[in-house]
Amino acid sequence: MLSKKMLKELNIQIMYEMFSAYYYLSMAAYLDDLNLAGFANFFKIQYKEEVDHAMKFYNYIYEQGGNVKLQAIDQPKTEFKSPEEIFKLSWEHEQFVTSRIYILMDLAKKEKDYSTESFLKWFVDEQVEEESNMKGLLDKVKLVGKNGNGLLMIDMELTKRVYSPPVASE
Ligand code: FEO
C-alpha cells in the first residue's frame, strides 16, 4: 500500500522518465540530421530504455494497488550545438534523474515503505551506469574534439549498441 505522497511522487517519476525518453529522441533526431547514424542509434536505444523505466514505475504502482495518473510532458530542447553538447546535457540530465531517485528513496525510508525502498534499489544501481555511460562518452567526444575521423570512429562504435528488452523479473 502506497501513501498518497508516495503515489504522487511515483506518478511524477513516470513523467520524468517519459520526458527523458522524449529528450533523448530529440537528440537522436539532431544526430540523424548530421548523418551520425551511430550516435543517433545510441540515443534511440536510450529512448527505449527510458520508456522501459517509466513502465517499471507504472507497473509497480498497479502492483501496489495505486492508480496511474499521467502528467503533461514538457517539450524537450530541439536545437543543439554539437555531439559534445549532447553528451554534456545527457550527463547533466542523468544527474538530475539520480537526484529524483534519491528523493523517492529518502521518502520511502522516511515512511518505512520497505517495498518501495526495495523497488527503487534497481534504479539506484541503474543511475550509476547511466551517469557513467554518458560521462564516458562525453570524455571520448571531448578527446577527439573537431577531428572528423575521430568522431566517425566513435559513430561506428555506437552503431553496435543493441536494445535488450527488460526481462520479466526486472
Ligand atoms: Fe531513466 Fe536515464 O534514467
Coordinates of N, CA, C and O and ligand atoms in Angstrom, one line a residue:
M1 N 0.9 -1.2 0.0 CA 0.0 0.0 0.0 C 0.9 1.3 0.0 O 1.8 1.4 0.8
L2 N 0.6 2.1 -0.9 CA 1.4 3.3 -1.1 C 0.8 4.5 -0.3 O -0.5 4.6 -0.4
S3 N 1.6 5.4 0.3 CA 1.0 6.6 0.9 C 0.6 7.5 -0.3 O 1.1 7.3 -1.4
K4 N -0.3 8.5 0.0 CA -0.7 9.4 -1.0 C 0.5 10.2 -1.6 O 0.6 10.4 -2.8
K5 N 1.4 10.5 -0.7 CA 2.5 11.3 -1.1 C 3.4 10.5 -2.0 O 3.9 10.9 -3.0
M6 N 3.6 9.2 -1.6 CA 4.5 8.3 -2.4 C 3.9 8.1 -3.8 O 4.6 8.1 -4.8
L7 N 2.6 7.9 -3.8 CA 1.9 7.6 -5.1 C 2.1 8.8 -6.0 O 2.3 8.7 -7.2
K8 N 1.9 10.0 -5.4 CA 2.1 11.3 -6.2 C 3.5 11.3 -6.8 O 3.7 11.6 -8.0
E9 N 4.5 11.1 -6.0 CA 5.9 11.2 -6.4 C 6.2 10.1 -7.5 O 6.9 10.3 -8.4
L10 N 5.6 8.9 -7.3 CA 5.9 7.8 -8.3 C 5.2 8.2 -9.6 O 5.8 8.0 -10.7
N11 N 4.1 8.8 -9.6 CA 3.4 9.3 -10.8 C 4.3 10.4 -11.5 O 4.4 10.4 -12.7
I12 N 4.8 11.3 -10.7 CA 5.7 12.3 -11.2 C 6.9 11.7 -11.9 O 7.3 12.1 -12.9
Q13 N 7.4 10.6 -11.3 CA 8.6 10.0 -11.8 C 8.3 9.4 -13.2 O 9.2 9.4 -14.1
I14 N 7.1 8.9 -13.4 CA 6.7 8.3 -14.8 C 6.9 9.5 -15.8 O 7.5 9.3 -16.8
M15 N 6.5 10.7 -15.4 CA 6.6 11.8 -16.3 C 8.1 12.1 -16.6 O 8.5 12.4 -17.7
Y16 N 8.9 12.1 -15.5 CA 10.3 12.4 -15.8 C 11.0 11.3 -16.6 O 11.8 11.7 -17.5
E17 N 10.6 10.1 -16.5 CA 11.2 9.0 -17.3 C 10.7 9.2 -18.8 O 11.5 9.0 -19.7
M18 N 9.4 9.6 -18.9 CA 8.9 9.8 -20.3 C 9.6 11.0 -20.9 O 9.8 11.1 -22.1
F19 N 9.8 12.1 -20.0 CA 10.5 13.2 -20.6 C 11.9 12.9 -21.0 O 12.4 13.3 -22.1
S20 N 12.5 12.0 -20.2 CA 13.9 11.6 -20.6 C 13.9 10.9 -22.0 O 14.7 11.2 -22.8
A21 N 12.9 10.0 -22.2 CA 12.7 9.4 -23.5 C 12.6 10.4 -24.6 O 13.3 10.3 -25.6
Y22 N 11.8 11.3 -24.4 CA 11.5 12.4 -25.4 C 12.7 13.2 -25.7 O 13.0 13.6 -26.8
Y23 N 13.4 13.6 -24.6 CA 14.6 14.4 -24.7 C 15.7 13.6 -25.5 O 16.3 14.2 -26.4
Y24 N 15.8 12.3 -25.2 CA 16.9 11.5 -26.0 C 16.4 11.3 -27.4 O 17.3 11.3 -28.3
L25 N 15.1 11.2 -27.7 CA 14.7 11.1 -29.0 C 14.9 12.4 -29.8 O 15.3 12.4 -31.0
S26 N 14.8 13.5 -29.1 CA 15.1 14.8 -29.8 C 16.6 14.9 -30.1 O 17.0 15.4 -31.2
M27 N 17.4 14.4 -29.2 CA 18.9 14.3 -29.5 C 19.1 13.4 -30.7 O 20.0 13.7 -31.6
A28 N 18.4 12.3 -30.7 CA 18.6 11.3 -31.9 C 18.3 12.0 -33.2 O 19.0 11.9 -34.2
A29 N 17.2 12.8 -33.2 CA 16.8 13.5 -34.4 C 17.9 14.5 -34.9 O 18.2 14.5 -36.1
Y30 N 18.5 15.2 -33.9 CA 19.5 16.1 -34.3 C 20.7 15.4 -34.9 O 21.3 15.8 -35.9
L31 N 21.0 14.2 -34.3 CA 22.2 13.4 -34.7 C 21.9 12.8 -36.1 O 22.8 12.7 -36.9
D32 N 20.6 12.4 -36.3 CA 20.2 11.9 -37.6 C 20.4 13.0 -38.7 O 20.8 12.8 -39.8
D33 N 20.1 14.3 -38.3 CA 20.2 15.4 -39.2 C 21.7 15.5 -39.6 O 22.0 16.0 -40.7
L34 N 22.6 15.2 -38.7 CA 24.0 15.3 -39.0 C 24.6 14.1 -39.7 O 25.8 14.0 -40.0
N35 N 23.7 13.1 -40.0 CA 24.1 11.8 -40.6 C 25.0 11.0 -39.7 O 25.9 10.3 -40.2
L36 N 24.9 11.2 -38.4 CA 25.7 10.4 -37.4 C 24.8 9.3 -36.9 O 24.3 9.3 -35.9
A37 N 24.7 8.3 -37.8 CA 23.7 7.2 -37.5 C 24.1 6.4 -36.3 O 23.2 5.9 -35.6
G38 N 25.3 6.3 -35.9 CA 25.7 5.5 -34.7 C 25.3 6.3 -33.5 O 24.8 5.7 -32.5
F39 N 25.6 7.6 -33.5 CA 25.2 8.4 -32.3 C 23.7 8.4 -32.2 O 23.2 8.3 -31.1
A40 N 23.0 8.5 -33.3 CA 21.5 8.5 -33.3 C 21.0 7.2 -32.8 O 20.1 7.1 -32.0
N41 N 21.7 6.1 -33.2 CA 21.3 4.8 -32.7 C 21.4 4.7 -31.2 O 20.5 4.2 -30.5
F42 N 22.5 5.2 -30.7 CA 22.7 5.2 -29.2 C 21.5 5.9 -28.5 O 21.0 5.3 -27.5
F43 N 21.1 7.0 -29.0 CA 20.0 7.8 -28.3 C 18.7 7.2 -28.6 O 17.8 7.3 -27.7
K44 N 18.5 6.5 -29.7 CA 17.2 5.8 -29.9 C 17.0 4.6 -29.0 O 15.9 4.4 -28.5
I45 N 18.1 4.0 -28.7 CA 18.1 2.9 -27.7 C 17.9 3.5 -26.3 O 17.1 2.9 -25.5
Q46 N 18.5 4.6 -26.0 CA 18.4 5.3 -24.7 C 16.9 5.6 -24.6 O 16.3 5.5 -23.5
Y47 N 16.3 6.1 -25.6 CA 14.9 6.5 -25.6 C 14.0 5.3 -25.2 O 13.2 5.3 -24.3
K48 N 14.3 4.1 -25.8 CA 13.5 2.9 -25.4 C 13.7 2.5 -24.0 O 12.8 2.1 -23.3
E49 N 14.9 2.6 -23.5 CA 15.2 2.3 -22.1 C 14.5 3.2 -21.2 O 14.0 2.7 -20.1
E50 N 14.4 4.4 -21.5 CA 13.6 5.4 -20.7 C 12.2 5.0 -20.6 O 11.5 5.1 -19.5
V51 N 11.6 4.6 -21.7 CA 10.2 4.2 -21.7 C 10.1 2.9 -20.8 O 9.1 2.8 -20.0
D52 N 11.0 2.0 -20.9 CA 11.0 0.9 -20.0 C 11.1 1.3 -18.5 O 10.4 0.7 -17.7
H53 N 11.9 2.3 -18.2 CA 11.9 2.8 -16.9 C 10.6 3.3 -16.4 O 10.1 3.0 -15.3
A54 N 9.9 4.1 -17.3 CA 8.6 4.7 -17.0 C 7.6 3.5 -16.7 O 6.8 3.5 -15.8
M55 N 7.7 2.5 -17.5 CA 6.8 1.3 -17.4 C 7.0 0.5 -16.1 O 6.1 -0.1 -15.5
K56 N 8.3 0.5 -15.6 CA 8.6 -0.1 -14.4 C 7.8 0.6 -13.2 O 7.2 0.0 -12.4
F57 N 7.8 1.9 -13.3 CA 7.1 2.7 -12.3 C 5.6 2.5 -12.4 O 4.8 2.3 -11.5
Y58 N 5.1 2.5 -13.7 CA 3.7 2.2 -14.0 C 3.2 0.9 -13.4 O 2.2 0.8 -12.7
N59 N 4.0 -0.2 -13.7 CA 3.6 -1.5 -13.2 C 3.7 -1.6 -11.7 O 2.8 -2.2 -11.1
Y60 N 4.7 -1.0 -11.2 CA 4.8 -1.0 -9.7 C 3.6 -0.4 -9.0 O 3.1 -0.9 -8.0
I61 N 3.2 0.8 -9.5 CA 2.1 1.5 -8.9 C 0.8 0.5 -8.9 O 0.2 0.4 -7.9
Y62 N 0.6 -0.2 -10.0 CA -0.5 -1.1 -10.0 C -0.4 -2.3 -9.1 O -1.3 -2.7 -8.5
E63 N 0.9 -2.8 -9.1 CA 1.1 -3.9 -8.2 C 0.8 -3.6 -6.7 O 0.4 -4.4 -5.9
Q64 N 1.0 -2.3 -6.4 CA 0.8 -1.8 -5.1 C -0.7 -1.3 -4.9 O -0.9 -0.6 -3.9
G65 N -1.5 -1.5 -5.8 CA -2.9 -1.1 -5.7 C -3.2 0.4 -5.9 O -4.3 0.9 -5.6
G66 N -2.2 1.1 -6.5 CA -2.4 2.5 -6.8 C -3.0 2.8 -8.1 O -3.2 1.8 -8.9
N67 N -3.2 4.1 -8.5 CA -3.7 4.4 -9.8 C -2.6 5.3 -10.5 O -2.1 6.2 -9.9
V68 N -2.4 5.0 -11.8 CA -1.5 5.8 -12.6 C -2.3 7.0 -13.1 O -3.4 6.9 -13.6
K69 N -1.7 8.2 -12.8 CA -2.2 9.5 -13.4 C -1.1 10.1 -14.2 O -0.1 10.6 -13.6
L70 N -1.3 10.1 -15.5 CA -0.2 10.6 -16.4 C -0.2 12.2 -16.3 O -1.3 12.8 -16.3
Q71 N 1.0 12.7 -16.3 CA 1.2 14.2 -16.2 C 1.6 14.7 -17.6 O 2.1 13.9 -18.4
A72 N 1.5 16.0 -17.8 CA 2.0 16.6 -19.1 C 3.5 16.5 -19.1 O 4.2 16.6 -18.1
I73 N 4.0 16.3 -20.4 CA 5.5 16.2 -20.6 C 5.9 17.5 -21.3 O 5.3 17.9 -22.3
D74 N 6.9 18.1 -20.8 CA 7.4 19.4 -21.4 C 8.0 19.1 -22.8 O 8.5 18.0 -23.0
Q75 N 8.0 20.1 -23.6 CA 8.7 19.9 -24.9 C 10.2 19.9 -24.6 O 10.7 20.7 -23.9
P76 N 10.9 18.9 -25.2 CA 12.4 18.9 -25.0 C 13.0 20.0 -25.9 O 12.5 20.4 -26.9
K77 N 14.3 20.3 -25.5 CA 15.1 21.1 -26.4 C 15.3 20.5 -27.7 O 15.4 19.2 -27.8
T78 N 15.2 21.3 -28.8 CA 15.4 20.7 -30.1 C 16.6 21.2 -30.9 O 16.9 20.7 -32.0
E79 N 17.2 22.2 -30.4 CA 18.4 22.8 -31.1 C 19.6 22.4 -30.2 O 19.7 22.7 -29.1
F80 N 20.6 21.9 -30.9 CA 21.9 21.5 -30.2 C 23.1 22.1 -31.0 O 23.0 22.3 -32.2
K81 N 24.2 22.2 -30.3 CA 25.4 22.8 -31.0 C 26.3 21.7 -31.5 O 27.0 22.0 -32.5
S82 N 26.4 20.6 -30.8 CA 27.4 19.6 -31.2 C 27.2 18.3 -30.5 O 26.5 18.3 -29.5
P83 N 27.8 17.2 -31.0 CA 27.7 16.0 -30.2 C 28.2 16.1 -28.8 O 27.7 15.6 -27.8
E84 N 29.3 17.0 -28.7 CA 29.8 17.2 -27.3 C 28.7 17.8 -26.4 O 28.6 17.4 -25.2
E85 N 28.0 18.8 -26.9 CA 27.0 19.4 -26.1 C 25.9 18.4 -25.7 O 25.4 18.3 -24.6
I86 N 25.6 17.5 -26.7 CA 24.6 16.5 -26.4 C 25.0 15.6 -25.2 O 24.2 15.3 -24.3
F87 N 26.2 15.1 -25.2 CA 26.7 14.3 -24.1 C 26.8 15.0 -22.8 O 26.5 14.5 -21.7
K88 N 27.1 16.3 -22.9 CA 27.2 17.1 -21.7 C 25.8 17.3 -21.1 O 25.6 17.1 -19.9
L89 N 24.8 17.6 -21.9 CA 23.4 17.7 -21.5 C 22.9 16.4 -20.9 O 22.2 16.3 -20.0
S90 N 23.2 15.3 -21.6 CA 22.8 14.0 -21.2 C 23.3 13.6 -19.8 O 22.6 13.0 -19.0
W91 N 24.6 13.9 -19.6 CA 25.2 13.6 -18.4 C 24.5 14.4 -17.2 O 24.2 13.9 -16.2
E92 N 24.3 15.7 -17.5 CA 23.7 16.5 -16.5 C 22.3 16.1 -16.3 O 21.8 16.0 -15.1
H93 N 21.6 15.6 -17.3 CA 20.2 15.1 -17.2 C 20.2 13.9 -16.3 O 19.3 13.7 -15.4
E94 N 21.1 13.0 -16.5 CA 21.1 11.8 -15.7 C 21.4 12.1 -14.3 O 20.9 11.4 -13.4
Q95 N 22.2 13.1 -14.0 CA 22.5 13.5 -12.6 C 21.2 14.0 -12.0 O 20.9 13.8 -10.8
F96 N 20.4 14.7 -12.8 CA 19.1 15.2 -12.3 C 18.2 14.0 -12.0 O 17.6 14.0 -10.9
V97 N 18.2 13.0 -12.9 CA 17.3 11.8 -12.6 C 17.8 11.1 -11.4 O 16.9 10.7 -10.5
T98 N 19.1 11.0 -11.2 CA 19.6 10.4 -9.9 C 19.1 11.1 -8.7 O 18.6 10.5 -7.7
S99 N 19.1 12.5 -8.8 CA 18.6 13.2 -7.6 C 17.1 13.0 -7.4 O 16.7 12.9 -6.2
R100 N 16.4 12.7 -8.4 CA 14.9 12.4 -8.3 C 14.8 11.0 -7.6 O 13.9 10.8 -6.7
I101 N 15.6 10.1 -8.0 CA 15.5 8.7 -7.4 C 15.9 8.8 -5.9 O 15.2 8.2 -5.1
Y102 N 16.8 9.7 -5.6 CA 17.2 9.8 -4.2 C 16.1 10.5 -3.4 O 15.9 10.1 -2.2
I103 N 15.3 11.4 -4.0 CA 14.2 12.0 -3.3 C 13.2 10.9 -3.0 O 12.7 10.8 -1.9
L104 N 12.9 10.0 -4.0 CA 12.0 8.9 -3.8 C 12.5 8.0 -2.7 O 11.7 7.5 -1.8
M105 N 13.8 7.7 -2.7 CA 14.4 6.8 -1.8 C 14.3 7.4 -0.4 O 13.9 6.7 0.6
D106 N 14.6 8.7 -0.2 CA 14.5 9.3 1.1 C 13.1 9.2 1.6 O 12.9 9.0 2.8
L107 N 12.1 9.4 0.7 CA 10.7 9.4 1.2 C 10.3 8.0 1.6 O 9.7 7.8 2.6
A108 N 10.8 7.0 0.8 CA 10.5 5.6 1.2 C 11.1 5.2 2.6 O 10.4 4.6 3.4
K109 N 12.3 5.7 2.8 CA 12.9 5.4 4.1 C 12.2 6.1 5.2 O 11.9 5.5 6.3
K110 N 11.8 7.4 5.0 CA 11.1 8.2 6.0 C 9.8 7.5 6.3 O 9.4 7.5 7.5
E111 N 9.1 7.0 5.3 CA 7.8 6.4 5.5 C 7.9 4.9 6.0 O 6.8 4.3 6.1
K112 N 9.1 4.4 6.1 CA 9.3 2.9 6.3 C 8.5 2.1 5.3 O 7.9 1.1 5.7
D113 N 8.6 2.5 4.1 CA 7.9 1.8 3.0 C 9.0 0.9 2.4 O 9.6 1.2 1.4
Y114 N 9.1 -0.3 3.0 CA 10.2 -1.2 2.6 C 10.0 -1.7 1.2 O 11.0 -2.0 0.5
S115 N 8.8 -1.9 0.7 CA 8.6 -2.4 -0.7 C 9.1 -1.4 -1.7 O 9.8 -1.8 -2.6
T116 N 8.8 -0.1 -1.5 CA 9.2 0.9 -2.5 C 10.7 1.0 -2.4 O 11.4 1.2 -3.4
E117 N 11.2 0.9 -1.2 CA 12.7 1.0 -1.0 C 13.4 -0.1 -1.8 O 14.3 0.2 -2.5
S118 N 12.9 -1.3 -1.7 CA 13.4 -2.4 -2.4 C 13.3 -2.2 -3.9 O 14.2 -2.4 -4.7
F119 N 12.1 -1.8 -4.4 CA 11.9 -1.5 -5.8 C 12.9 -0.4 -6.3 O 13.4 -0.6 -7.4
L120 N 13.1 0.6 -5.5 CA 14.0 1.7 -6.0 C 15.5 1.3 -6.1 O 16.2 2.0 -6.8
K121 N 15.9 0.2 -5.4 CA 17.3 -0.1 -5.5 C 17.8 -0.4 -6.9 O 18.9 0.0 -7.2
W122 N 16.9 -1.0 -7.7 CA 17.3 -1.2 -9.1 C 17.6 0.1 -9.8 O 18.6 0.2 -10.5
F123 N 16.9 1.1 -9.5 CA 17.1 2.4 -10.1 C 18.4 3.1 -9.6 O 19.1 3.8 -10.3
V124 N 18.7 2.9 -8.3 CA 19.9 3.5 -7.7 C 21.1 2.9 -8.5 O 22.0 3.7 -9.0
D125 N 21.1 1.6 -8.7 CA 22.2 1.0 -9.5 C 22.2 1.4 -10.9 O 23.3 1.6 -11.5
E126 N 21.0 1.4 -11.5 CA 20.9 1.8 -12.9 C 21.5 3.2 -13.2 O 22.1 3.5 -14.2
Q127 N 21.2 4.1 -12.2 CA 21.7 5.5 -12.4 C 23.2 5.6 -12.4 O 23.8 6.4 -13.0
V128 N 23.8 4.7 -11.6 CA 25.3 4.7 -11.6 C 25.8 4.4 -13.0 O 26.7 5.1 -13.6
E129 N 25.2 3.4 -13.7 CA 25.5 3.0 -15.0 C 25.2 4.1 -16.0 O 26.0 4.4 -16.9
E130 N 24.0 4.7 -15.9 CA 23.6 5.8 -16.8 C 24.5 7.0 -16.8 O 24.9 7.5 -17.8
E131 N 24.9 7.4 -15.6 CA 25.8 8.6 -15.5 C 27.1 8.2 -16.0 O 27.8 9.0 -16.7
S132 N 27.6 7.0 -15.7 CA 28.9 6.6 -16.1 C 29.0 6.5 -17.7 O 30.0 6.9 -18.3
N133 N 28.0 5.9 -18.3 CA 27.9 5.8 -19.8 C 28.0 7.2 -20.4 O 28.8 7.4 -21.4
M134 N 27.2 8.1 -19.9 CA 27.2 9.5 -20.5 C 28.5 10.2 -20.3 O 29.0 10.8 -21.2
K135 N 29.1 10.1 -19.1 CA 30.3 10.8 -18.8 C 31.4 10.2 -19.7 O 32.3 10.9 -20.2
G136 N 31.4 8.9 -19.8 CA 32.5 8.2 -20.6 C 32.4 8.6 -22.0 O 33.5 8.9 -22.7
L137 N 31.2 8.8 -22.6 CA 31.1 9.2 -24.0 C 31.4 10.7 -24.1 O 32.1 11.1 -25.1
L138 N 31.1 11.5 -23.1 CA 31.4 12.9 -23.2 C 33.0 13.0 -23.2 O 33.5 13.8 -24.0
D139 N 33.6 12.3 -22.4 CA 35.1 12.3 -22.4 C 35.7 12.0 -23.7 O 36.6 12.6 -24.2
K140 N 35.2 10.9 -24.3 CA 35.7 10.5 -25.6 C 35.5 11.5 -26.7 O 36.4 11.8 -27.5
V141 N 34.3 12.1 -26.7 CA 33.9 13.1 -27.7 C 34.8 14.3 -27.5 O 35.3 14.9 -28.5
K142 N 35.0 14.7 -26.3 CA 35.9 15.8 -26.0 C 37.3 15.6 -26.5 O 38.0 16.5 -27.0
L143 N 37.8 14.4 -26.3 CA 39.1 14.0 -26.7 C 39.3 14.2 -28.2 O 40.4 14.7 -28.6
V144 N 38.4 13.7 -28.9 CA 38.6 13.9 -30.4 C 38.3 15.3 -30.9 O 38.7 15.7 -32.0
G145 N 37.6 16.1 -30.1 CA 37.3 17.5 -30.5 C 36.7 17.6 -31.9 O 35.7 16.9 -32.2
K146 N 37.3 18.4 -32.7 CA 36.7 18.6 -34.0 C 37.3 17.7 -35.1 O 37.0 17.8 -36.3
N147 N 38.0 16.7 -34.6 CA 38.6 15.7 -35.6 C 37.5 14.8 -36.2 O 37.0 14.0 -35.5
G148 N 37.3 15.0 -37.4 CA 36.2 14.3 -38.1 C 36.4 12.8 -38.1 O 35.5 12.0 -37.8
N149 N 37.6 12.3 -38.3 CA 37.9 10.9 -38.3 C 37.6 10.3 -36.9 O 37.0 9.2 -36.8
G150 N 38.0 11.0 -35.9 CA 37.7 10.5 -34.5 C 36.3 10.4 -34.3 O 35.8 9.3 -33.7
L151 N 35.5 11.4 -34.7 CA 34.0 11.4 -34.4 C 33.4 10.2 -35.2 O 32.5 9.5 -34.7
L152 N 33.9 10.0 -36.4 CA 33.3 8.9 -37.2 C 33.7 7.5 -36.6 O 32.9 6.6 -36.7
M153 N 34.8 7.4 -36.0 CA 35.2 6.2 -35.3 C 34.2 5.9 -34.1 O 33.8 4.8 -33.9
I154 N 33.9 6.9 -33.4 CA 33.0 6.8 -32.2 C 31.6 6.4 -32.8 O 30.9 5.6 -32.3
D155 N 31.3 7.1 -33.9 CA 30.0 6.9 -34.5 C 29.8 5.4 -34.9 O 28.8 4.8 -34.6
M156 N 30.9 4.8 -35.4 CA 30.9 3.4 -35.9 C 30.7 2.5 -34.6 O 30.0 1.6 -34.7
E157 N 31.4 2.9 -33.6 CA 31.3 2.1 -32.3 C 29.9 2.1 -31.8 O 29.4 1.1 -31.3
L158 N 29.2 3.2 -31.9 CA 27.9 3.4 -31.3 C 26.8 2.7 -32.2 O 25.7 2.5 -31.7
T159 N 27.1 2.3 -33.4 CA 26.2 1.6 -34.2 C 26.0 0.2 -33.6 O 25.0 -0.5 -33.9
K160 N 27.0 -0.3 -32.8 CA 26.9 -1.6 -32.3 C 26.0 -1.8 -31.1 O 25.6 -2.9 -30.7
R161 N 25.5 -0.6 -30.6 CA 24.7 -0.8 -29.4 C 23.3 -1.4 -29.8 O 22.7 -1.0 -30.7
V162 N 22.9 -2.4 -29.0 CA 21.6 -3.0 -29.4 C 20.7 -2.9 -28.1 O 21.1 -2.9 -27.0
Y163 N 19.4 -2.9 -28.5 CA 18.4 -2.8 -27.4 C 18.1 -4.2 -26.8 O 17.9 -5.1 -27.5
S164 N 18.2 -4.3 -25.5 CA 17.7 -5.5 -24.9 C 16.5 -5.2 -24.0 O 16.6 -4.5 -23.1
P165 N 15.4 -5.8 -24.4 CA 14.1 -5.6 -23.7 C 14.3 -6.1 -22.2 O 15.0 -7.1 -22.0
P166 N 13.6 -5.5 -21.3 CA 13.7 -5.9 -19.9 C 13.2 -7.3 -19.7 O 12.3 -7.7 -20.4
V167 N 13.9 -8.1 -18.9 CA 13.4 -9.5 -18.6 C 12.2 -9.4 -17.6 O 12.1 -8.4 -16.9
A168 N 11.4 -10.4 -17.6 CA 10.1 -10.4 -16.8 C 10.4 -10.0 -15.4 O 9.6 -9.3 -14.7
S169 N 11.5 -10.5 -14.8 CA 11.8 -10.3 -13.4 C 12.2 -8.9 -13.1 O 12.2 -8.5 -11.9
E170 N 12.6 -8.1 -14.1 CA 13.1 -6.8 -13.9 C 11.9 -5.8 -13.7 O 10.9 -5.9 -14.3
Ligands
FEO1 FE1 15.7 6.6 -16.5 FE2 18.3 7.5 -17.8 O1 17.2 7.4 -16.3

